[in-house]
Each structure stands twice: as C-alpha cells, then as structure tokens.
mmCIF file of C-alpha atoms in Angstrom:
data_model
loop_
_atom_site.group_PDB
_atom_site.id
_atom_site.type_symbol
_atom_site.label_atom_id
_atom_site.label_comp_id
_atom_site.label_asym_id
_atom_site.label_seq_id
_atom_site.Cartn_x
_atom_site.Cartn_y
_atom_site.Cartn_z
ATOM 1 C CA MET A 1 0.009 -0.023 -0.008
ATOM 2 C CA THR A 2 1.483 3.223 -1.082
ATOM 3 C CA THR A 3 0.609 6.767 0.082
ATOM 4 C CA GLN A 4 0.847 9.692 -2.372
ATOM 5 C CA ILE A 5 1.591 13.161 -1.160
ATOM 6 C CA SER A 6 0.196 15.732 -3.548
ATOM 7 C CA GLU A 7 2.202 18.964 -3.723
ATOM 8 C CA PRO A 8 0.316 22.159 -2.920
ATOM 9 C CA ALA A 9 -1.196 23.942 -5.904
ATOM 10 C CA ALA A 10 0.348 27.175 -7.212
ATOM 11 C CA ASP A 11 -2.536 29.233 -6.151
ATOM 12 C CA THR A 12 -2.487 27.962 -2.531
ATOM 13 C CA ALA A 13 1.075 29.184 -1.808
ATOM 14 C CA PRO A 14 1.553 30.692 1.619
ATOM 15 C CA ASP A 15 0.697 34.393 1.934
ATOM 16 C CA LYS A 16 3.545 36.733 2.099
ATOM 17 C CA PRO A 17 3.759 38.733 5.333
ATOM 18 C CA GLY A 18 1.988 42.027 4.955
ATOM 19 C CA ARG A 19 -0.372 44.459 6.705
ATOM 20 C CA PRO A 20 -2.478 43.073 9.521
ATOM 21 C CA PRO A 21 -6.034 42.247 8.708
ATOM 22 C CA GLY A 22 -8.161 45.304 8.341
ATOM 23 C CA THR A 23 -5.317 47.639 7.617
ATOM 24 C CA ALA A 24 -5.111 47.224 3.897
ATOM 25 C CA ARG A 25 -5.183 50.466 1.935
ATOM 26 C CA SER A 26 -7.621 50.606 -0.932
ATOM 27 C CA PRO A 27 -7.592 53.371 -3.548
ATOM 28 C CA ARG A 28 -11.282 53.582 -3.004
ATOM 29 C CA TYR A 29 -10.859 54.710 0.567
ATOM 30 C CA ARG A 30 -7.548 56.542 0.150
ATOM 31 C CA THR A 31 -8.100 60.212 0.839
ATOM 32 C CA THR A 32 -5.493 62.838 0.020
ATOM 33 C CA TRP A 33 -5.290 66.119 1.817
ATOM 34 C CA ARG A 34 -6.815 67.878 -1.129
ATOM 35 C CA LYS A 35 -9.906 65.748 -0.953
ATOM 36 C CA ALA A 36 -10.103 66.252 2.747
ATOM 37 C CA PHE A 37 -9.828 70.054 2.287
ATOM 38 C CA LYS A 38 -12.429 69.957 -0.372
ATOM 39 C CA ARG A 39 -14.778 67.895 1.870
ATOM 40 C CA ASP A 40 -14.109 69.956 5.108
ATOM 41 C CA TRP A 41 -13.132 73.259 3.830
ATOM 42 C CA GLN A 42 -15.460 75.037 6.370
ATOM 43 C CA LEU A 43 -13.425 73.466 9.163
ATOM 44 C CA TYR A 44 -10.099 74.528 7.745
ATOM 45 C CA THR A 45 -11.236 78.059 7.244
ATOM 46 C CA LEU A 46 -11.639 78.309 11.064
ATOM 47 C CA VAL A 47 -7.788 78.090 11.242
ATOM 48 C CA ILE A 48 -7.131 81.060 9.103
ATOM 49 C CA VAL A 49 -7.786 83.808 11.610
ATOM 50 C CA PRO A 50 -5.641 82.264 14.389
ATOM 51 C CA LEU A 51 -2.932 81.369 11.965
ATOM 52 C CA LEU A 52 -2.814 85.090 10.655
ATOM 53 C CA PHE A 53 -2.757 86.230 14.302
ATOM 54 C CA PHE A 54 0.326 84.249 15.070
ATOM 55 C CA LEU A 55 1.983 85.140 11.855
ATOM 56 C CA VAL A 56 1.394 88.901 12.219
ATOM 57 C CA PHE A 57 1.852 89.371 15.900
ATOM 58 C CA ARG A 58 4.050 86.482 16.911
ATOM 59 C CA TYR A 59 6.396 85.450 14.162
ATOM 60 C CA ALA A 60 6.689 88.580 12.097
ATOM 61 C CA PRO A 61 7.951 90.706 15.052
ATOM 62 C CA MET A 62 10.786 88.080 15.527
ATOM 63 C CA LEU A 63 12.537 89.659 12.487
ATOM 64 C CA GLY A 64 12.846 92.820 14.489
ATOM 65 C CA ASN A 65 15.107 91.066 17.023
ATOM 66 C CA VAL A 66 17.956 91.880 14.658
ATOM 67 C CA ILE A 67 18.184 95.350 16.144
ATOM 68 C CA ALA A 68 19.426 93.798 19.327
ATOM 69 C CA PHE A 69 22.706 93.296 17.422
ATOM 70 C CA ARG A 70 22.564 96.628 15.431
ATOM 71 C CA LYS A 71 22.428 100.278 16.416
ATOM 72 C CA PHE A 72 18.871 101.458 15.712
ATOM 73 C CA VAL A 73 18.250 105.048 15.123
ATOM 74 C CA PRO A 74 14.684 106.370 14.897
ATOM 75 C CA GLY A 75 13.968 107.473 11.302
ATOM 76 C CA GLY A 76 16.530 105.170 9.848
ATOM 77 C CA SER A 77 16.360 101.603 8.705
ATOM 78 C CA ILE A 78 13.954 99.446 10.704
ATOM 79 C CA TYR A 79 16.778 96.797 10.860
ATOM 80 C CA GLY A 80 19.311 99.141 12.362
ATOM 81 C CA GLU A 81 22.220 101.025 10.828
ATOM 82 C CA THR A 82 25.506 99.439 12.019
ATOM 83 C CA TRP A 83 26.310 95.947 13.417
ATOM 84 C CA VAL A 84 27.374 96.137 17.080
ATOM 85 C CA GLY A 85 27.253 92.467 17.999
ATOM 86 C CA LEU A 86 26.495 91.575 21.538
ATOM 87 C CA ARG A 87 27.247 95.116 22.738
ATOM 88 C CA TYR A 88 23.672 95.834 24.206
ATOM 89 C CA VAL A 89 23.485 92.363 25.825
ATOM 90 C CA LYS A 90 26.867 93.070 27.634
ATOM 91 C CA MET A 91 25.409 96.493 28.670
ATOM 92 C CA PHE A 92 22.445 94.856 30.308
ATOM 93 C CA ILE A 93 24.522 92.154 32.146
ATOM 94 C CA ASN A 94 27.052 94.844 33.369
ATOM 95 C CA ASP A 95 24.233 97.161 34.342
ATOM 96 C CA PRO A 96 24.250 97.823 38.122
ATOM 97 C CA ASN A 97 20.515 97.112 38.333
ATOM 98 C CA PHE A 98 20.938 93.712 36.420
ATOM 99 C CA TRP A 99 21.103 91.342 39.477
ATOM 100 C CA GLU A 100 18.195 93.240 41.246
ATOM 101 C CA VAL A 101 15.724 92.895 38.367
ATOM 102 C CA PHE A 102 16.953 89.355 37.601
ATOM 103 C CA GLY A 103 16.573 88.266 41.136
ATOM 104 C CA ASN A 104 13.238 89.895 41.351
ATOM 105 C CA THR A 105 12.054 88.111 38.132
ATOM 106 C CA MET A 106 13.251 84.737 39.496
ATOM 107 C CA ALA A 107 11.640 85.366 42.844
ATOM 108 C CA LEU A 108 8.200 86.397 41.550
ATOM 109 C CA GLY A 109 8.240 83.537 38.950
ATOM 110 C CA ALA A 110 9.227 80.864 41.651
ATOM 111 C CA LEU A 111 6.608 82.130 44.076
ATOM 112 C CA SER A 112 3.924 82.215 41.400
ATOM 113 C CA LEU A 113 4.877 78.764 40.242
ATOM 114 C CA VAL A 114 4.937 77.283 43.751
ATOM 115 C CA PHE A 115 1.424 78.631 44.579
ATOM 116 C CA THR A 116 -0.458 78.766 41.393
ATOM 117 C CA PHE A 117 0.544 75.252 40.143
ATOM 118 C CA PRO A 118 -0.476 72.903 42.970
ATOM 119 C CA LEU A 119 -3.505 74.854 44.266
ATOM 120 C CA PRO A 120 -5.677 74.087 41.226
ATOM 121 C CA ILE A 121 -4.883 70.456 41.589
ATOM 122 C CA VAL A 122 -5.810 70.484 45.286
ATOM 123 C CA LEU A 123 -9.155 72.430 44.537
ATOM 124 C CA ALA A 124 -9.916 70.090 41.638
ATOM 125 C CA LEU A 125 -9.400 66.983 43.861
ATOM 126 C CA LEU A 126 -11.530 68.299 46.609
ATOM 127 C CA LEU A 127 -14.393 69.315 44.274
ATOM 128 C CA ASN A 128 -14.197 65.892 42.789
ATOM 129 C CA GLU A 129 -15.097 64.442 46.157
ATOM 130 C CA VAL A 130 -18.112 66.754 46.576
ATOM 131 C CA ARG A 131 -21.351 64.933 45.887
ATOM 132 C CA SER A 132 -23.593 68.075 45.812
ATOM 133 C CA ARG A 133 -23.878 69.159 42.216
ATOM 134 C CA TYR A 134 -25.135 72.791 43.135
ATOM 135 C CA PHE A 135 -22.298 73.243 45.554
ATOM 136 C CA LYS A 136 -19.753 72.073 43.061
ATOM 137 C CA ARG A 137 -20.995 74.419 40.410
ATOM 138 C CA PHE A 138 -21.171 77.280 42.800
ATOM 139 C CA VAL A 139 -17.581 76.967 43.840
ATOM 140 C CA GLN A 140 -16.489 76.484 40.278
ATOM 141 C CA THR A 141 -18.272 79.621 39.181
ATOM 142 C CA VAL A 142 -16.962 81.743 42.101
ATOM 143 C CA SER A 143 -13.364 80.601 41.493
ATOM 144 C CA TYR A 144 -13.468 80.958 37.722
ATOM 145 C CA LEU A 145 -15.108 84.394 37.470
ATOM 146 C CA PRO A 146 -11.809 86.257 38.290
ATOM 147 C CA HIS A 147 -10.259 84.717 35.185
ATOM 148 C CA PHE A 148 -12.638 86.891 33.055
ATOM 149 C CA LEU A 149 -11.529 90.126 34.756
ATOM 150 C CA SER A 150 -8.866 92.267 32.914
ATOM 151 C CA ILE A 151 -5.670 92.879 34.675
ATOM 152 C CA VAL A 152 -6.433 96.551 34.923
ATOM 153 C CA ILE A 153 -9.550 95.801 36.928
ATOM 154 C CA VAL A 154 -7.830 93.330 39.133
ATOM 155 C CA ALA A 155 -5.002 95.812 39.817
ATOM 156 C CA GLY A 156 -7.488 98.483 40.635
ATOM 157 C CA MET A 157 -9.343 96.129 43.082
ATOM 158 C CA VAL A 158 -5.994 95.277 44.794
ATOM 159 C CA MET A 159 -5.082 98.956 45.137
ATOM 160 C CA GLN A 160 -8.443 99.608 46.762
ATOM 161 C CA LEU A 161 -8.224 96.713 49.206
ATOM 162 C CA VAL A 162 -4.616 97.442 50.360
ATOM 163 C CA SER A 163 -4.724 101.294 50.426
ATOM 164 C CA LEU A 164 -4.575 103.073 53.694
ATOM 165 C CA GLU A 165 -8.364 103.408 53.805
ATOM 166 C CA GLY A 166 -8.993 100.095 52.200
ATOM 167 C CA THR A 167 -10.743 97.026 53.532
ATOM 168 C CA VAL A 168 -7.488 95.370 54.818
ATOM 169 C CA ASN A 169 -6.377 98.305 56.893
ATOM 170 C CA GLN A 170 -9.849 98.726 58.221
ATOM 171 C CA VAL A 171 -9.709 95.232 59.562
ATOM 172 C CA VAL A 172 -6.250 95.906 60.981
ATOM 173 C CA ARG A 173 -7.558 99.010 62.778
ATOM 174 C CA ALA A 174 -10.610 96.990 64.032
ATOM 175 C CA LEU A 175 -8.123 94.559 65.589
ATOM 176 C CA GLY A 176 -6.360 97.308 67.299
ATOM 177 C CA GLY A 177 -3.383 97.685 64.935
ATOM 178 C CA GLU A 178 -2.141 100.694 62.959
ATOM 179 C CA ALA A 179 -2.678 101.144 59.222
ATOM 180 C CA VAL A 180 0.117 99.858 56.968
ATOM 181 C CA SER A 181 0.991 101.452 53.602
ATOM 182 C CA PHE A 182 1.155 98.012 51.878
ATOM 183 C CA ILE A 183 1.345 99.305 48.322
ATOM 184 C CA GLN A 184 4.424 101.423 49.233
ATOM 185 C CA ASP A 185 6.194 98.879 51.276
ATOM 186 C CA PRO A 186 8.685 96.758 49.228
ATOM 187 C CA SER A 187 8.451 93.855 51.809
ATOM 188 C CA TRP A 188 4.761 93.354 50.956
ATOM 189 C CA PHE A 189 4.817 93.627 47.213
ATOM 190 C CA ARG A 190 5.480 89.951 46.480
ATOM 191 C CA THR A 191 2.737 88.861 48.877
ATOM 192 C CA ILE A 192 0.224 91.175 47.203
ATOM 193 C CA TYR A 193 1.300 90.121 43.686
ATOM 194 C CA VAL A 194 1.230 86.393 44.388
ATOM 195 C CA SER A 195 -2.001 86.546 46.256
ATOM 196 C CA SER A 196 -3.735 88.379 43.412
ATOM 197 C CA GLU A 197 -2.219 85.891 40.903
ATOM 198 C CA VAL A 198 -3.555 82.931 42.841
ATOM 199 C CA TRP A 199 -7.030 84.470 43.133
ATOM 200 C CA GLN A 200 -7.219 85.260 39.471
ATOM 201 C CA THR A 201 -5.808 82.028 37.977
ATOM 202 C CA VAL A 202 -6.700 79.158 40.386
ATOM 203 C CA GLY A 203 -10.233 78.741 38.899
ATOM 204 C CA TRP A 204 -8.933 78.302 35.333
ATOM 205 C CA GLY A 205 -6.527 75.560 36.388
ATOM 206 C CA THR A 206 -9.306 73.812 38.368
ATOM 207 C CA ILE A 207 -11.442 73.602 35.308
ATOM 208 C CA LEU A 208 -8.636 71.928 33.369
ATOM 209 C CA TYR A 209 -8.069 69.407 35.990
ATOM 210 C CA LEU A 210 -11.763 68.671 36.513
ATOM 211 C CA ALA A 211 -11.934 67.969 32.835
ATOM 212 C CA ALA A 212 -9.015 65.538 33.080
ATOM 213 C CA LEU A 213 -10.555 63.748 35.950
ATOM 214 C CA THR A 214 -13.582 62.844 33.916
ATOM 215 C CA THR A 215 -11.270 60.744 31.581
ATOM 216 C CA ILE A 216 -10.309 58.308 34.284
ATOM 217 C CA ASP A 217 -11.889 54.955 33.914
ATOM 218 C CA SER A 218 -14.323 54.385 36.866
ATOM 219 C CA GLN A 219 -13.367 50.607 36.820
ATOM 220 C CA LEU A 220 -10.038 51.612 38.275
ATOM 221 C CA TYR A 221 -11.708 52.968 41.346
ATOM 222 C CA GLU A 222 -13.847 49.830 41.550
ATOM 223 C CA ALA A 223 -10.708 47.630 41.417
ATOM 224 C CA ALA A 224 -9.108 49.831 44.014
ATOM 225 C CA ARG A 225 -12.059 49.523 46.291
ATOM 226 C CA ILE A 226 -12.162 45.722 45.947
ATOM 227 C CA ASP A 227 -8.388 45.660 46.928
ATOM 228 C CA GLY A 228 -9.462 47.562 50.055
ATOM 229 C CA ALA A 229 -8.010 51.027 49.192
ATOM 230 C CA ASN A 230 -9.323 53.934 51.096
ATOM 231 C CA ARG A 231 -10.010 57.357 49.519
ATOM 232 C CA TRP A 232 -6.575 58.683 50.160
ATOM 233 C CA GLN A 233 -5.078 55.566 48.527
ATOM 234 C CA GLN A 234 -7.435 55.784 45.574
ATOM 235 C CA THR A 235 -6.382 59.450 45.124
ATOM 236 C CA TRP A 236 -2.697 58.612 45.268
ATOM 237 C CA HIS A 237 -2.657 55.537 43.196
ATOM 238 C CA VAL A 238 -5.518 56.128 40.680
ATOM 239 C CA THR A 239 -6.464 59.797 40.486
ATOM 240 C CA LEU A 240 -3.095 61.524 40.457
ATOM 241 C CA PRO A 241 -1.510 59.076 37.932
ATOM 242 C CA GLY A 242 -4.670 59.612 35.779
ATOM 243 C CA ILE A 243 -4.152 63.460 35.497
ATOM 244 C CA ARG A 244 -0.350 63.227 35.484
ATOM 245 C CA PRO A 245 -0.146 64.185 31.631
ATOM 246 C CA THR A 246 -2.215 67.190 32.231
ATOM 247 C CA MET A 247 -0.132 68.090 35.308
ATOM 248 C CA ILE A 248 3.140 67.723 33.327
ATOM 249 C CA THR A 249 1.856 69.696 30.421
ATOM 250 C CA LEU A 250 0.687 72.739 32.474
ATOM 251 C CA LEU A 251 3.808 72.615 34.559
ATOM 252 C CA ILE A 252 6.011 72.828 31.430
ATOM 253 C CA LEU A 253 3.947 75.611 30.022
ATOM 254 C CA ASN A 254 4.099 77.474 33.406
ATOM 255 C CA ILE A 255 7.863 77.144 33.461
ATOM 256 C CA GLY A 256 7.932 78.455 29.874
ATOM 257 C CA THR A 257 6.425 81.681 31.117
ATOM 258 C CA PHE A 258 8.594 81.675 34.223
ATOM 259 C CA MET A 259 10.701 84.666 33.123
ATOM 260 C CA ALA A 260 7.802 86.667 31.737
ATOM 261 C CA VAL A 261 6.085 86.897 35.234
ATOM 262 C CA GLY A 262 3.232 89.389 34.884
ATOM 263 C CA PHE A 263 4.426 92.545 33.144
ATOM 264 C CA GLU A 264 1.036 94.314 33.098
ATOM 265 C CA LYS A 265 0.067 93.562 36.719
ATOM 266 C CA VAL A 266 3.494 94.490 38.001
ATOM 267 C CA LEU A 267 3.518 97.733 35.966
ATOM 268 C CA LEU A 268 0.233 98.655 37.478
ATOM 269 C CA LEU A 269 0.971 97.754 40.963
ATOM 270 C CA TYR A 270 4.506 98.889 41.497
ATOM 271 C CA ASN A 271 6.041 102.323 42.133
ATOM 272 C CA PRO A 272 9.536 103.717 42.676
ATOM 273 C CA LEU A 273 9.369 102.840 46.458
ATOM 274 C CA THR A 274 8.911 99.117 45.573
ATOM 275 C CA TYR A 275 11.485 98.817 42.878
ATOM 276 C CA PRO A 276 13.842 96.779 45.148
ATOM 277 C CA THR A 277 11.466 93.916 45.220
ATOM 278 C CA ALA A 278 9.057 94.674 42.319
ATOM 279 C CA ASP A 279 11.169 95.746 39.360
ATOM 280 C CA VAL A 280 11.375 92.737 36.980
ATOM 281 C CA ILE A 281 13.215 92.383 33.579
ATOM 282 C CA SER A 282 10.027 93.193 31.614
ATOM 283 C CA THR A 283 9.267 96.445 33.500
ATOM 284 C CA TYR A 284 12.990 97.384 33.446
ATOM 285 C CA LEU A 285 12.899 96.865 29.654
ATOM 286 C CA TYR A 286 9.827 99.059 29.280
ATOM 287 C CA ARG A 287 11.191 101.838 31.484
ATOM 288 C CA VAL A 288 14.766 101.961 30.392
ATOM 289 C CA GLY A 289 14.418 100.696 26.760
ATOM 290 C CA LEU A 290 11.167 101.894 25.335
ATOM 291 C CA VAL A 291 10.282 105.042 27.415
ATOM 292 C CA SER A 292 13.907 106.242 26.824
ATOM 293 C CA ASN A 293 13.722 105.485 23.099
ATOM 294 C CA ASN A 294 16.681 102.971 23.363
ATOM 295 C CA PHE A 295 15.044 100.440 21.113
ATOM 296 C CA SER A 296 18.178 98.316 20.510
ATOM 297 C CA TYR A 297 18.749 98.018 24.239
ATOM 298 C CA ALA A 298 15.207 96.985 24.815
ATOM 299 C CA ALA A 299 15.367 94.361 22.084
ATOM 300 C CA ALA A 300 18.537 92.882 23.556
ATOM 301 C CA ILE A 301 16.942 92.665 27.056
ATOM 302 C CA GLY A 302 13.761 91.095 25.506
ATOM 303 C CA LEU A 303 15.918 88.587 23.501
ATOM 304 C CA PHE A 304 17.874 87.694 26.707
ATOM 305 C CA GLU A 305 14.681 86.998 28.610
ATOM 306 C CA SER A 306 13.276 84.880 25.732
ATOM 307 C CA VAL A 307 16.402 82.801 25.495
ATOM 308 C CA ILE A 308 16.241 82.077 29.203
ATOM 309 C CA GLY A 309 12.630 81.148 28.926
ATOM 310 C CA LEU A 310 13.260 78.802 25.966
ATOM 311 C CA THR A 311 16.136 77.215 27.882
ATOM 312 C CA LEU A 312 13.836 76.526 30.786
ATOM 313 C CA ILE A 313 11.098 74.980 28.781
ATOM 314 C CA LEU A 314 13.434 72.782 26.731
ATOM 315 C CA SER A 315 15.061 71.649 29.929
ATOM 316 C CA ALA A 316 11.749 70.993 31.805
ATOM 317 C CA ASN A 317 10.492 69.119 28.661
ATOM 318 C CA ALA A 318 13.634 66.844 28.485
ATOM 319 C CA ILE A 319 13.700 66.132 32.273
ATOM 320 C CA SER A 320 9.909 65.282 32.138
ATOM 321 C CA ARG A 321 10.430 62.868 29.148
ATOM 322 C CA ARG A 322 13.258 61.072 30.806
ATOM 323 C CA THR A 323 11.794 60.799 34.290
ATOM 324 C CA VAL A 324 8.050 60.332 33.969
ATOM 325 C CA GLY A 325 7.779 59.480 30.250
ATOM 326 C CA THR A 326 5.414 62.550 29.447
ATOM 327 C CA SER A 327 6.381 65.579 27.486
ATOM 328 C CA LEU A 328 5.055 68.212 25.045
ATOM 329 C CA TRP A 329 7.003 66.804 22.137
#
C-alpha cells in the first residue's frame, strides 16, 4: 500500500507577510489632503484667523530682534544702521541693576509657580469628592469668575483693598493695629502680587483638572475599592496618575512663562518705592528701553529674557520625558 503526497497547488502558496487584517489600503478609501480640504473646507477656514494672528503678531515681530545686534536710530532703517554684535547684551549684564531685576524676576516667577501650580490640583481633587452638584457648580463659578476680569480691573481692586483706607487696613484697625501702607512697602509687594495671581488663575486651572478627572476609567476605582484602598489611597494611586499628563503639560507651560512673570500687573502695582522687590526684567525693559527710546537696548533685554525662557522650557520638557515619560514633544 502506497501513500501519495500531493504538492500544494500554485494558487495555494503561503501568503507573504503584509499588513495586519483590516489595515489594507484601498484606492477607493484613500483620501488625500486635497480631498479632505475639499470635503471639510469649512473647518479648515476656521484656522485662518488664528494662523494670521500668530503670523502677524508672533512670528513677524521676530524679524525685528535683529536690532538687538545693530544700532537702531529712529527714522533710519527698521533693521538698524551698524552692526554692534553683543554690545547691548553686555550692557544689560554689566548694568548695576541687572542682578536686582533678574533676582526679582526669578523670585516672583518661583513664588507664582509654587502657589499657582499645585493649588488648582488640590481644589480640583476636593471638588471631585463633593457629591452636591449645586455646591460644586457654585464653587467652580466663584473661583472661575476672576479669570474673566482684565488685569487693569484686578490691579484696581487690589489697590483699593490694600490702600490706607482700604478693607485690609480697616480690619487691621478694628483689631487694634495701625494702618500699613502696603502698596508702598517693598516687603509686601511680592505677597500682594502672588495673592492676586492665585485668586485670578486658580479657577482656570481647576477647570482643566476637573476635565482631566472625567477621563479616568471608573473601573480603576472599583478595582481599588475591591483591593481595600481607602479614599486617600485611591487618590494617590488612581487619580493623580490619571491626571499626570495634564499636570506635566501645564507645569512645562508654566515654566515656559517663568521669566515673563506678569508685566502688566507688575507695571500697574509697583512704584519707585517698591523697585527693590518689584522691578522685573520686563518692567525694566519698558522703563529703560522703550520709554527712553533706546530700542536696540530694549530688544537685547527682551531677547535675553526669551532665551532664558526657551532654555527653561526645553530643559523641563527633556527632564519630564526622561523621568516620567510625559512631555510636550
């Protein structure tokens, strides 16, 4: 008895490795960007205005930074007359006020970051535990409203509160103390600035973190409860890791604006008596560079500030990517 083994037919040859099932590209469903634009052109037109805004007010002015290395004379070329290299940068670094304004910028930036970054997280976690929907909405509304106020209005409210006849001094007198000229005392400026910054920005950050909390899978909390985790353990091992990407993103963005501090608010709140603790790089740039018509010097100071800010955000992004695996890019 013999057994015959037939060879496989030519059309039953093993398939060559290719794309996984369901990922084959068919010309019928292949869509080019032109077809996508033709189909959704209404959506793409919404990008035009923001794109023009950034091109005109963000990228085009960068060309003017060349006057930081050239001597600019009003009435002459907009790109300066003669090349001077790093002359104006060296002038700023060797300025007697450099370390004062640089130190004030770092101090205000650090204090703002220390208080304005974690407080929205804490408030969002507390609101997330509240079961009363009306109370939660009330707190959200009250904390978020200051975000809509302009900096001029906020500065005016702060000036009224801490003036000699303001609410704060009235409370001090009621407690038996003497009125304090807060707005003219250099030792109080940073407290006033950071307090107003927290009051104005904490609500906005809270909204972002509350939105991030809604993306956490409820089954993770169920599994944690089955394992016997209490509320604090659930927060530490489930909630915080769930919103970590949002936390890292906002932290990097805050570090990116570390050197900018709050030019408008500082300009509106400070005065010559508070320069020792209030004068920052941006206000010094405005006062010494722009008001005095020294535009090349002002451009050099602004470029110096931008380079420091760019270095900080790149460093923070690299550290975040290597340590926690989350970054902006």
